[in-house]
PDB file of C-alpha atoms in Angstrom:
ATOM      1  CA  UNK D 716     191.695  61.516   5.045  1.00  0.00           C
ATOM      2  CA  UNK D 717     188.212  61.952   3.759  1.00  0.00           C
ATOM      3  CA  UNK D 718     188.299  65.383   1.722  1.00  0.00           C
ATOM      4  CA  UNK D 719     185.618  67.031   4.019  1.00  0.00           C
ATOM      5  CA  UNK D 720     187.507  66.815   7.352  1.00  0.00           C
ATOM      6  CA  UNK D 721     190.392  69.192   8.549  1.00  0.00           C
ATOM      7  CA  UNK D 722     193.996  67.603   8.938  1.00  0.00           C
ATOM      8  CA  UNK D 723     193.854  69.552  11.876  1.00  0.00           C
ATOM      9  CA  UNK D 724     190.944  66.876  13.499  1.00  0.00           C
ATOM     10  CA  UNK D 725     191.583  63.450  15.044  1.00  0.00           C
ATOM     11  CA  UNK D 726     193.215  60.595  13.192  1.00  0.00           C
ATOM     12  CA  UNK D 727     190.175  59.022  11.730  1.00  0.00           C
ATOM     13  CA  UNK D 728     191.643  55.210  11.161  1.00  0.00           C
ATOM     14  CA  UNK D 729     189.456  51.780   9.690  1.00  0.00           C
ATOM     15  CA  UNK D 730     189.966  48.314  10.173  1.00  0.00           C
ATOM     16  CA  UNK D 731     188.660  45.476   7.923  1.00  0.00           C
ATOM     17  CA  UNK D 732     189.113  42.038   8.822  1.00  0.00           C
ATOM     18  CA  UNK D 733     189.115  38.924   6.676  1.00  0.00           C
ATOM     19  CA  UNK D 734     190.530  35.312   5.073  1.00  0.00           C
ATOM     20  CA  UNK D 735     190.619  34.218   1.808  1.00  0.00           C
ATOM     21  CA  UNK D 736     188.825  37.066   0.235  1.00  0.00           C
ATOM     22  CA  UNK D 737     190.870  37.397  -2.294  1.00  0.00           C
ATOM     23  CA  UNK D 738     189.995  40.050  -5.079  1.00  0.00           C
ATOM     24  CA  UNK D 739     186.942  41.060  -2.477  1.00  0.00           C
ATOM     25  CA  UNK D 740     189.702  42.433  -0.213  1.00  0.00           C
ATOM     26  CA  UNK D 741     191.180  44.063  -2.801  1.00  0.00           C
ATOM     27  CA  UNK D 742     188.199  46.284  -3.362  1.00  0.00           C
ATOM     28  CA  UNK D 743     187.429  47.046   0.103  1.00  0.00           C
ATOM     29  CA  UNK D 744     190.654  48.075   0.664  1.00  0.00           C
ATOM     30  CA  UNK D 745     190.940  50.301  -2.086  1.00  0.00           C
ATOM     31  CA  UNK D 746     187.926  52.149  -0.658  1.00  0.00           C
ATOM     32  CA  UNK D 747     188.812  52.713   2.644  1.00  0.00           C
ATOM     33  CA  UNK D 748     192.382  54.161   1.867  1.00  0.00           C
ATOM     34  CA  UNK D 749     190.197  56.878  -0.174  1.00  0.00           C
ATOM     35  CA  UNK D 750     188.587  57.679   2.965  1.00  0.00           C
ATOM     36  CA  UNK D 751     190.579  57.427   5.880  1.00  0.00           C
ATOM     37  CA  UNK D 752     194.213  58.381   7.617  1.00  0.00           C
ATOM     38  CA  UNK D 753     194.925  54.715   8.284  1.00  0.00           C
ATOM     39  CA  UNK D 754     194.096  50.741   7.284  1.00  0.00           C
ATOM     40  CA  UNK D 755     194.597  48.066   9.911  1.00  0.00           C
ATOM     41  CA  UNK D 756     194.057  44.574   8.006  1.00  0.00           C
ATOM     42  CA  UNK D 757     193.697  41.531  10.373  1.00  0.00           C
ATOM     43  CA  UNK D 758     194.250  38.731   8.734  1.00  0.00           C
ATOM     44  CA  UNK D 759     192.897  35.362  10.327  1.00  0.00           C
ATOM     45  CA  UNK D 760     195.365  33.011   8.448  1.00  0.00           C
ATOM     46  CA  UNK D 761     194.844  33.624   4.798  1.00  0.00           C
ATOM     47  CA  UNK D 762     196.533  31.370   2.234  1.00  0.00           C
ATOM     48  CA  UNK D 763     195.592  33.543  -1.421  1.00  0.00           C
ATOM     49  CA  UNK D 764     197.978  36.591  -0.850  1.00  0.00           C
ATOM     50  CA  UNK D 765     195.546  38.396   1.099  1.00  0.00           C
ATOM     51  CA  UNK D 766     198.455  39.771   2.886  1.00  0.00           C
ATOM     52  CA  UNK D 767     200.852  40.461   0.577  1.00  0.00           C
ATOM     53  CA  UNK D 768     197.976  42.815  -1.420  1.00  0.00           C
ATOM     54  CA  UNK D 769     197.094  44.390   1.898  1.00  0.00           C
ATOM     55  CA  UNK D 770     200.440  45.693   2.484  1.00  0.00           C
ATOM     56  CA  UNK D 771     200.551  46.290  -1.397  1.00  0.00           C
ATOM     57  CA  UNK D 772     197.835  48.614  -0.852  1.00  0.00           C
ATOM     58  CA  UNK D 773     199.809  50.209   1.639  1.00  0.00           C
ATOM     59  CA  UNK D 774     197.216  48.847   4.618  1.00  0.00           C
ATOM     60  CA  UNK D 775     198.809  48.004   8.494  1.00  0.00           C
ATOM     61  CA  UNK D 776     199.263  44.112   8.451  1.00  0.00           C
ATOM     62  CA  UNK D 777     198.014  42.289  11.183  1.00  0.00           C
ATOM     63  CA  UNK D 778     198.439  38.996  10.707  1.00  0.00           C
ATOM     64  CA  UNK D 779     196.733  36.478  13.643  1.00  0.00           C
ATOM     65  CA  UNK D 780     198.456  33.239  15.841  1.00  0.00           C
ATOM     66  CA  UNK D 781     196.985  30.559  13.606  1.00  0.00           C
ATOM     67  CA  UNK D 782     197.811  28.314  17.458  1.00  0.00           C
ATOM     68  CA  UNK D 783     194.360  30.377  18.729  1.00  0.00           C
ATOM     69  CA  UNK D 784     191.208  30.111  17.630  1.00  0.00           C
ATOM     70  CA  UNK D 785     189.958  32.265  14.837  1.00  0.00           C
ATOM     71  CA  UNK D 786     186.816  34.575  15.897  1.00  0.00           C
ATOM     72  CA  UNK D 787     186.195  37.854  14.345  1.00  0.00           C
ATOM     73  CA  UNK D 788     185.840  39.069  17.755  1.00  0.00           C
ATOM     74  CA  UNK D 789     189.422  38.542  18.725  1.00  0.00           C
ATOM     75  CA  UNK D 790     190.486  40.210  14.871  1.00  0.00           C
ATOM     76  CA  UNK D 791     189.130  42.884  15.277  1.00  0.00           C
ATOM     77  CA  UNK D 792     190.736  43.692  19.263  1.00  0.00           C
ATOM     78  CA  UNK D 793     193.751  43.200  17.349  1.00  0.00           C
ATOM     79  CA  UNK D 794     193.121  46.120  14.829  1.00  0.00           C
ATOM     80  CA  UNK D 795     191.829  47.894  17.495  1.00  0.00           C
ATOM     81  CA  UNK D 796     195.300  47.239  19.890  1.00  0.00           C
ATOM     82  CA  UNK D 797     197.055  47.735  16.861  1.00  0.00           C
ATOM     83  CA  UNK D 798     195.535  51.151  16.399  1.00  0.00           C
ATOM     84  CA  UNK D 799     195.898  52.365  20.247  1.00  0.00           C
ATOM     85  CA  UNK D 800     198.400  53.179  23.105  1.00  0.00           C
ATOM     86  CA  UNK D 801     200.848  53.817  20.906  1.00  0.00           C
ATOM     87  CA  UNK D 802     201.120  57.748  20.673  1.00  0.00           C
ATOM     88  CA  UNK D 803     197.518  59.740  19.851  1.00  0.00           C
ATOM     89  CA  UNK D 804     194.170  57.645  19.627  1.00  0.00           C
ATOM     90  CA  UNK D 805     192.403  57.625  16.822  1.00  0.00           C
ATOM     91  CA  UNK D 806     188.869  59.778  17.873  1.00  0.00           C
ATOM     92  CA  UNK D 807     186.633  57.360  15.338  1.00  0.00           C
ATOM     93  CA  UNK D 808     187.616  53.847  13.867  1.00  0.00           C
ATOM     94  CA  UNK D 809     185.446  52.236  10.984  1.00  0.00           C
ATOM     95  CA  UNK D 810     184.999  48.498  11.578  1.00  0.00           C
ATOM     96  CA  UNK D 811     184.219  46.799   8.136  1.00  0.00           C
ATOM     97  CA  UNK D 812     184.401  43.008   6.890  1.00  0.00           C
ATOM     98  CA  UNK D 813     186.577  42.503   4.177  1.00  0.00           C
ATOM     99  CA  UNK D 814     183.896  41.271   1.396  1.00  0.00           C
ATOM    100  CA  UNK D 815     182.093  44.748   2.191  1.00  0.00           C
ATOM    101  CA  UNK D 816     183.128  48.097   0.224  1.00  0.00           C
ATOM    102  CA  UNK D 817     182.499  51.530   2.382  1.00  0.00           C
ATOM    103  CA  UNK D 818     180.039  53.864   0.352  1.00  0.00           C
ATOM    104  CA  UNK D 819     181.224  57.325  -0.907  1.00  0.00           C
ATOM    105  CA  UNK D 820     179.847  59.641   2.066  1.00  0.00           C
ATOM    106  CA  UNK D 821     179.461  57.625   4.217  1.00  0.00           C
ATOM    107  CA  UNK D 822     182.261  58.200   6.913  1.00  0.00           C
ATOM    108  CA  UNK D 823     181.493  62.213   6.593  1.00  0.00           C
ATOM    109  CA  UNK D 824     177.629  61.288   7.191  1.00  0.00           C
ATOM    110  CA  UNK D 825     178.467  58.952   9.678  1.00  0.00           C
ATOM    111  CA  UNK D 826     181.291  61.421  11.620  1.00  0.00           C
ATOM    112  CA  UNK D 827     179.103  64.426  11.988  1.00  0.00           C
ATOM    113  CA  UNK D 828     176.854  62.759  13.515  1.00  0.00           C
ATOM    114  CA  UNK D 829     179.369  61.758  16.049  1.00  0.00           C
ATOM    115  CA  UNK D 830     181.363  64.886  16.269  1.00  0.00           C
ATOM    116  CA  UNK D 831     177.370  66.355  16.675  1.00  0.00           C
ATOM    117  CA  UNK D 832     176.048  63.833  19.446  1.00  0.00           C
ATOM    118  CA  UNK D 833     179.055  62.766  21.913  1.00  0.00           C
ATOM    119  CA  UNK D 834     176.917  60.743  23.557  1.00  0.00           C
ATOM    120  CA  UNK D 835     176.557  57.950  20.839  1.00  0.00           C
ATOM    121  CA  UNK D 836     179.269  55.592  20.926  1.00  0.00           C
ATOM    122  CA  UNK D 837     178.474  53.914  17.550  1.00  0.00           C
ATOM    123  CA  UNK D 838     176.753  54.868  14.276  1.00  0.00           C
ATOM    124  CA  UNK D 839     175.825  52.791  11.493  1.00  0.00           C
ATOM    125  CA  UNK D 840     174.066  52.872   7.850  1.00  0.00           C
ATOM    126  CA  UNK D 841     172.402  51.109   5.164  1.00  0.00           C
ATOM    127  CA  UNK D 842     174.413  47.777   4.385  1.00  0.00           C
ATOM    128  CA  UNK D 843     172.873  46.058   1.306  1.00  0.00           C
ATOM    129  CA  UNK D 844     173.821  42.668  -0.657  1.00  0.00           C
ATOM    130  CA  UNK D 845     175.736  43.467  -3.609  1.00  0.00           C
ATOM    131  CA  UNK D 846     173.933  41.187  -5.655  1.00  0.00           C
ATOM    132  CA  UNK D 847     170.295  40.543  -4.303  1.00  0.00           C
ATOM    133  CA  UNK D 848     169.075  38.883  -7.370  1.00  0.00           C
ATOM    134  CA  UNK D 849     171.735  36.391  -7.266  1.00  0.00           C
ATOM    135  CA  UNK D 850     169.702  33.707  -5.124  1.00  0.00           C
ATOM    136  CA  UNK D 851     166.564  33.979  -2.370  1.00  0.00           C
ATOM    137  CA  UNK D 852     168.779  33.704   0.040  1.00  0.00           C
ATOM    138  CA  UNK D 853     171.157  36.954  -0.959  1.00  0.00           C
ATOM    139  CA  UNK D 854     167.489  38.691  -1.110  1.00  0.00           C
ATOM    140  CA  UNK D 855     166.706  37.481   2.206  1.00  0.00           C
ATOM    141  CA  UNK D 856     169.508  39.124   4.054  1.00  0.00           C
ATOM    142  CA  UNK D 857     169.290  41.931   1.761  1.00  0.00           C
ATOM    143  CA  UNK D 858     166.004  42.529   3.550  1.00  0.00           C
ATOM    144  CA  UNK D 859     166.940  41.932   6.441  1.00  0.00           C
ATOM    145  CA  UNK D 860     170.038  44.676   6.665  1.00  0.00           C
ATOM    146  CA  UNK D 861     167.240  46.829   6.496  1.00  0.00           C
ATOM    147  CA  UNK D 862     166.456  47.745   9.882  1.00  0.00           C
ATOM    148  CA  UNK D 863     165.174  50.924  11.412  1.00  0.00           C
ATOM    149  CA  UNK D 864     166.763  54.263  11.352  1.00  0.00           C
ATOM    150  CA  UNK D 865     166.795  55.827  14.990  1.00  0.00           C
ATOM    151  CA  UNK D 866     167.824  54.339  18.195  1.00  0.00           C
ATOM    152  CA  UNK D 867     169.222  51.249  17.917  1.00  0.00           C
ATOM    153  CA  UNK D 868     170.019  48.431  20.523  1.00  0.00           C
ATOM    154  CA  UNK D 869     172.819  47.131  18.114  1.00  0.00           C
ATOM    155  CA  UNK D 870     174.990  46.930  15.163  1.00  0.00           C
ATOM    156  CA  UNK D 871     176.331  44.625  12.755  1.00  0.00           C
ATOM    157  CA  UNK D 872     179.947  44.327  11.833  1.00  0.00           C
ATOM    158  CA  UNK D 873     180.136  47.378   9.431  1.00  0.00           C
ATOM    159  CA  UNK D 874     179.907  50.621  11.864  1.00  0.00           C
ATOM    160  CA  UNK D 875     181.847  53.534  12.660  1.00  0.00           C
ATOM    161  CA  UNK D 876     182.595  53.762  16.491  1.00  0.00           C
ATOM    162  CA  UNK D 877     183.740  55.559  19.082  1.00  0.00           C
ATOM    163  CA  UNK D 878     187.227  54.760  20.433  1.00  0.00           C
ATOM    164  CA  UNK D 879     186.506  55.991  23.552  1.00  0.00           C
ATOM    165  CA  UNK D 880     183.861  54.069  24.057  1.00  0.00           C
ATOM    166  CA  UNK D 881     185.588  51.193  22.297  1.00  0.00           C
ATOM    167  CA  UNK D 882     188.137  51.514  25.271  1.00  0.00           C
ATOM    168  CA  UNK D 883     185.950  51.674  28.563  1.00  0.00           C
ATOM    169  CA  UNK D 884     183.886  48.571  27.972  1.00  0.00           C
ATOM    170  CA  UNK D 885     187.372  46.258  26.507  1.00  0.00           C
ATOM    171  CA  UNK D 886     186.338  46.228  23.263  1.00  0.00           C
ATOM    172  CA  UNK D 887     184.587  42.793  21.544  1.00  0.00           C
ATOM    173  CA  UNK D 888     184.221  39.278  23.495  1.00  0.00           C
ATOM    174  CA  UNK D 889     187.384  37.785  21.527  1.00  0.00           C
ATOM    175  CA  UNK D 890     185.296  34.037  23.077  1.00  0.00           C
ATOM    176  CA  UNK D 891     182.261  34.529  20.977  1.00  0.00           C
ATOM    177  CA  UNK D 892     182.359  32.842  17.199  1.00  0.00           C
ATOM    178  CA  UNK D 893     179.377  35.005  16.642  1.00  0.00           C
ATOM    179  CA  UNK D 894     177.155  37.629  17.752  1.00  0.00           C
ATOM    180  CA  UNK D 895     180.097  40.052  19.087  1.00  0.00           C
ATOM    181  CA  UNK D 896     178.559  42.906  18.262  1.00  0.00           C
ATOM    182  CA  UNK D 897     175.328  43.057  19.678  1.00  0.00           C
ATOM    183  CA  UNK D 898     177.174  41.996  22.969  1.00  0.00           C
ATOM    184  CA  UNK D 899     179.103  44.384  23.503  1.00  0.00           C
ATOM    185  CA  UNK D 900     176.359  47.052  22.120  1.00  0.00           C
ATOM    186  CA  UNK D 901     174.585  45.387  25.406  1.00  0.00           C
ATOM    187  CA  UNK D 902     177.519  46.685  27.271  1.00  0.00           C
ATOM    188  CA  UNK D 903     178.131  50.268  25.704  1.00  0.00           C
ATOM    189  CA  UNK D 904     174.260  50.692  26.429  1.00  0.00           C
ATOM    190  CA  UNK D 905     174.737  49.596  30.325  1.00  0.00           C
ATOM    191  CA  UNK D 906     177.775  52.163  30.095  1.00  0.00           C
ATOM    192  CA  UNK D 907     175.716  54.938  29.020  1.00  0.00           C
ATOM    193  CA  UNK D 908     176.469  54.937  25.680  1.00  0.00           C
ATOM    194  CA  UNK D 909     174.154  54.902  22.608  1.00  0.00           C
ATOM    195  CA  UNK D 910     173.769  52.902  19.624  1.00  0.00           C
ATOM    196  CA  UNK D 911     172.038  55.147  16.434  1.00  0.00           C
ATOM    197  CA  UNK D 912     171.662  53.636  12.928  1.00  0.00           C
ATOM    198  CA  UNK D 913     171.612  56.565  10.227  1.00  0.00           C
ATOM    199  CA  UNK D 914     169.674  56.564   6.970  1.00  0.00           C
ATOM    200  CA  UNK D 915     172.985  56.579   4.674  1.00  0.00           C
ATOM    201  CA  UNK D 916     174.621  54.504   2.330  1.00  0.00           C
ATOM    202  CA  UNK D 917     177.210  52.608   4.475  1.00  0.00           C
ATOM    203  CA  UNK D 918     178.484  49.411   2.633  1.00  0.00           C
ATOM    204  CA  UNK D 919     177.516  46.828   0.261  1.00  0.00           C
ATOM    205  CA  UNK D 920     178.838  43.255   1.125  1.00  0.00           C
ATOM    206  CA  UNK D 921     179.258  40.231  -0.968  1.00  0.00           C
ATOM    207  CA  UNK D 922     176.990  37.062   0.662  1.00  0.00           C
ATOM    208  CA  UNK D 923     177.550  34.830  -2.316  1.00  0.00           C
ATOM    209  CA  UNK D 924     175.333  32.427  -0.426  1.00  0.00           C
ATOM    210  CA  UNK D 925     174.072  30.868  -3.553  1.00  0.00           C
ATOM    211  CA  UNK D 926     173.204  27.112  -2.285  1.00  0.00           C
ATOM    212  CA  UNK D 927     171.154  25.367   0.355  1.00  0.00           C
ATOM    213  CA  UNK D 928     174.301  24.186   2.786  1.00  0.00           C
ATOM    214  CA  UNK D 929     175.264  27.519   3.016  1.00  0.00           C
ATOM    215  CA  UNK D 930     172.128  29.401   3.841  1.00  0.00           C
ATOM    216  CA  UNK D 931     171.673  25.971   6.200  1.00  0.00           C
ATOM    217  CA  UNK D 932     174.934  27.148   8.209  1.00  0.00           C
ATOM    218  CA  UNK D 933     174.047  30.871   8.359  1.00  0.00           C
ATOM    219  CA  UNK D 934     170.729  30.092  10.446  1.00  0.00           C
ATOM    220  CA  UNK D 935     172.867  27.576  12.224  1.00  0.00           C
ATOM    221  CA  UNK D 936     175.137  30.245  13.500  1.00  0.00           C
ATOM    222  CA  UNK D 937     172.696  32.611  14.298  1.00  0.00           C
ATOM    223  CA  UNK D 938     170.857  29.801  16.471  1.00  0.00           C
ATOM    224  CA  UNK D 939     174.258  28.939  18.810  1.00  0.00           C
ATOM    225  CA  UNK D 940     174.726  32.829  18.952  1.00  0.00           C
ATOM    226  CA  UNK D 941     170.974  33.321  20.402  1.00  0.00           C
ATOM    227  CA  UNK D 942     171.828  30.019  23.039  1.00  0.00           C
ATOM    228  CA  UNK D 943     175.426  31.907  23.985  1.00  0.00           C
ATOM    229  CA  UNK D 944     173.367  35.020  24.144  1.00  0.00           C
ATOM    230  CA  UNK D 945     170.919  33.427  26.651  1.00  0.00           C
ATOM    231  CA  UNK D 946     173.461  32.130  28.784  1.00  0.00           C
ATOM    232  CA  UNK D 947     175.142  35.301  29.287  1.00  0.00           C
ATOM    233  CA  UNK D 948     172.922  37.835  29.021  1.00  0.00           C
ATOM    234  CA  UNK D 949     169.404  36.451  28.962  1.00  0.00           C
ATOM    235  CA  UNK D 950     168.292  37.370  33.106  1.00  0.00           C
ATOM    236  CA  UNK D 951     166.517  40.893  32.615  1.00  0.00           C
ATOM    237  CA  UNK D 952     166.188  43.579  32.171  1.00  0.00           C
ATOM    238  CA  UNK D 953     167.989  42.210  29.241  1.00  0.00           C
ATOM    239  CA  UNK D 954     166.317  39.004  28.286  1.00  0.00           C
ATOM    240  CA  UNK D 955     169.415  39.009  25.578  1.00  0.00           C
ATOM    241  CA  UNK D 956     168.274  36.320  22.290  1.00  0.00           C
ATOM    242  CA  UNK D 957     165.472  35.020  24.703  1.00  0.00           C
ATOM    243  CA  UNK D 958     162.619  35.395  22.317  1.00  0.00           C
ATOM    244  CA  UNK D 959     164.837  34.250  19.153  1.00  0.00           C
ATOM    245  CA  UNK D 960     165.848  31.240  21.416  1.00  0.00           C
ATOM    246  CA  UNK D 961     162.672  30.481  22.301  1.00  0.00           C
ATOM    247  CA  UNK D 962     161.217  31.072  19.189  1.00  0.00           C
ATOM    248  CA  UNK D 963     163.880  27.962  17.282  1.00  0.00           C
ATOM    249  CA  UNK D 964     163.834  25.825  20.288  1.00  0.00           C
ATOM    250  CA  UNK D 965     159.320  26.030  19.567  1.00  0.00           C
ATOM    251  CA  UNK D 966     159.828  25.659  15.654  1.00  0.00           C
ATOM    252  CA  UNK D 967     162.432  24.041  15.591  1.00  0.00           C
ATOM    253  CA  UNK D 968     162.428  20.976  18.701  1.00  0.00           C
ATOM    254  CA  UNK D 969     159.443  20.787  20.221  1.00  0.00           C
ATOM    255  CA  UNK D 970     156.411  21.304  17.725  1.00  0.00           C
ATOM    256  CA  UNK D 971     158.386  18.638  15.463  1.00  0.00           C
ATOM    257  CA  UNK D 972     158.894  16.124  18.493  1.00  0.00           C
ATOM    258  CA  UNK D 973     155.251  16.781  19.652  1.00  0.00           C
ATOM    259  CA  UNK D 974     154.146  15.962  16.040  1.00  0.00           C
ATOM    260  CA  UNK D 975     156.247  12.821  16.169  1.00  0.00           C
ATOM    261  CA  UNK D 976     155.190  11.622  19.611  1.00  0.00           C
ATOM    262  CA  UNK D 977     151.543  12.055  18.946  1.00  0.00           C
ATOM    263  CA  UNK D 978     151.793  10.092  15.644  1.00  0.00           C
ATOM    264  CA  UNK D 979     152.224   6.930  17.560  1.00  0.00           C
ATOM    265  CA  UNK D 980     149.008   7.721  19.282  1.00  0.00           C
ATOM    266  CA  UNK D 981     146.834   9.320  16.649  1.00  0.00           C
ATOM    267  CA  UNK D 982     147.593   9.628  12.573  1.00  0.00           C
ATOM    268  CA  UNK D 983     145.496  12.681  13.648  1.00  0.00           C
ATOM    269  CA  UNK D 984     148.788  14.160  14.928  1.00  0.00           C
ATOM    270  CA  UNK D 985     150.137  14.833  11.506  1.00  0.00           C
ATOM    271  CA  UNK D 986     147.532  17.372  10.991  1.00  0.00           C
ATOM    272  CA  UNK D 987     149.987  19.893  13.163  1.00  0.00           C
ATOM    273  CA  UNK D 988     152.395  19.921  10.212  1.00  0.00           C
ATOM    274  CA  UNK D 989     149.603  21.813   8.897  1.00  0.00           C
ATOM    275  CA  UNK D 990     150.944  24.671  11.483  1.00  0.00           C
ATOM    276  CA  UNK D 991     154.496  25.282   9.319  1.00  0.00           C
ATOM    277  CA  UNK D 992     152.406  26.629   6.205  1.00  0.00           C
ATOM    278  CA  UNK D 993     150.089  28.769   8.088  1.00  0.00           C
ATOM    279  CA  UNK D 994     153.202  30.937   9.645  1.00  0.00           C
ATOM    280  CA  UNK D 995     154.563  30.996   6.416  1.00  0.00           C
ATOM    281  CA  UNK D 996     150.727  32.213   4.984  1.00  0.00           C
ATOM    282  CA  UNK D 997     150.722  34.632   8.279  1.00  0.00           C
ATOM    283  CA  UNK D 998     153.831  35.977   7.356  1.00  0.00           C
ATOM    284  CA  UNK D 999     153.133  36.757   3.890  1.00  0.00           C
ATOM    285  CA  UNK D1000     150.360  38.683   5.479  1.00  0.00           C
ATOM    286  CA  UNK D1001     152.939  40.909   7.355  1.00  0.00           C
ATOM    287  CA  UNK D1002     153.848  41.594   4.109  1.00  0.00           C
ATOM    288  CA  UNK D1003     157.268  38.998   3.197  1.00  0.00           C
ATOM    289  CA  UNK D1004     157.410  37.781   0.701  1.00  0.00           C
ATOM    290  CA  UNK D1005     156.919  33.684  -0.452  1.00  0.00           C
ATOM    291  CA  UNK D1006     160.482  32.983  -0.517  1.00  0.00           C
ATOM    292  CA  UNK D1007     161.396  34.587   2.500  1.00  0.00           C
ATOM    293  CA  UNK D1008     157.773  33.559   4.215  1.00  0.00           C
ATOM    294  CA  UNK D1009     159.401  29.551   3.455  1.00  0.00           C
ATOM    295  CA  UNK D1010     162.896  30.111   4.278  1.00  0.00           C
ATOM    296  CA  UNK D1011     162.477  32.413   7.911  1.00  0.00           C
ATOM    297  CA  UNK D1012     160.178  29.464   8.618  1.00  0.00           C
ATOM    298  CA  UNK D1013     162.011  26.577   7.840  1.00  0.00           C
ATOM    299  CA  UNK D1014     164.836  28.217   8.891  1.00  0.00           C
ATOM    300  CA  UNK D1015     164.060  27.888  12.961  1.00  0.00           C
ATOM    301  CA  UNK D1016     164.860  24.404  12.489  1.00  0.00           C
ATOM    302  CA  UNK D1017     168.918  24.855  11.476  1.00  0.00           C
ATOM    303  CA  UNK D1018     168.346  27.325  14.464  1.00  0.00           C
ATOM    304  CA  UNK D1019     167.627  24.828  16.856  1.00  0.00           C
ATOM    305  CA  UNK D1020     170.569  22.591  15.759  1.00  0.00           C
ATOM    306  CA  UNK D1021     173.168  25.997  16.594  1.00  0.00           C
ATOM    307  CA  UNK D1022     171.038  25.852  20.180  1.00  0.00           C
ATOM    308  CA  UNK D1023     172.124  22.491  20.360  1.00  0.00           C
ATOM    309  CA  UNK D1024     175.430  22.396  19.298  1.00  0.00           C
ATOM    310  CA  UNK D1025     176.055  25.663  21.870  1.00  0.00           C
ATOM    311  CA  UNK D1026     174.609  23.390  24.876  1.00  0.00           C
ATOM    312  CA  UNK D1027     176.172  20.276  23.625  1.00  0.00           C
ATOM    313  CA  UNK D1028     179.700  22.178  23.403  1.00  0.00           C
ATOM    314  CA  UNK D1029     179.259  24.026  26.744  1.00  0.00           C
ATOM    315  CA  UNK D1030     178.428  20.978  28.283  1.00  0.00           C
ATOM    316  CA  UNK D1031     181.343  19.122  27.007  1.00  0.00           C
ATOM    317  CA  UNK D1032     183.674  21.621  27.599  1.00  0.00           C
ATOM    318  CA  UNK D1033     184.699  21.360  24.179  1.00  0.00           C
ATOM    319  CA  UNK D1034     186.077  24.065  22.384  1.00  0.00           C
ATOM    320  CA  UNK D1035     183.987  26.690  20.205  1.00  0.00           C
ATOM    321  CA  UNK D1036     184.950  26.656  16.641  1.00  0.00           C
ATOM    322  CA  UNK D1037     183.673  28.534  13.960  1.00  0.00           C
ATOM    323  CA  UNK D1038     180.270  27.791  11.931  1.00  0.00           C
ATOM    324  CA  UNK D1039     180.907  29.231   8.376  1.00  0.00           C
ATOM    325  CA  UNK D1040     178.543  29.199   5.310  1.00  0.00           C
ATOM    326  CA  UNK D1041     181.844  30.535   2.888  1.00  0.00           C
TER     327      UNK D1041
END
């Protein structure tokens, strides 16, 4: 337990999820154990000794059934089941991915905020990339996580959550291969709960995104998530994922297709391709650097592919499979 919290206060617990994270898992658990009362590690079929390492550090381990598809949502729900319904439930639960390290002071800051604001279900802070200098894509991820401070619509995988609120909405949707946090936050807000982003350091993350194939797969997963979000909650008033999906399809499918068809009519249609560099310049004028401007624009191609992947799986009723980038 954090030294700043009294022993008489309700239990503060943590759920870490992962698969084959190796040394990153050990670092993650060491940081958690020093700050909370109870740590549950949910493993999704690791083969690198993660389960043994977690038990050696005093974490409770839940091993997911390998006969069912793995998803982060399913893993988080399994941890939630382990922590609740067996006596006094923890008041708050810190969720963290096993490739992240909880920063000193975060738990006390977030708990104090939830203590003072009973209408808030989720408090999240600044997640930083551990090695933003290692690649363009790591730096982009670090910038992506620098979200506005204040009341928010959603959180990411790392957050301190009020157990009562989680149980009220039934936790995460285990069928989602990604985007499970915004979807659950949508349901929390529908029940009157609030989500807040605090001006505090929360976690260090190790994306290890060092080559273009990883960047492509991560963007493809995002497009899949947009399409699935629209299918689930795309109607008013939420319009969940609609704007993101529209941009992905416009840039990633419509523009290339119109250009290609136009070339059968006139070679001047090739001028449509100038829209791409113009968009990059537009993003540059908004304050982004050149790498961000280039890859955010080009990223609409894998996003569109991801959206089409979702559509194909839905039409064929194929089983959803994880889209992993590392």
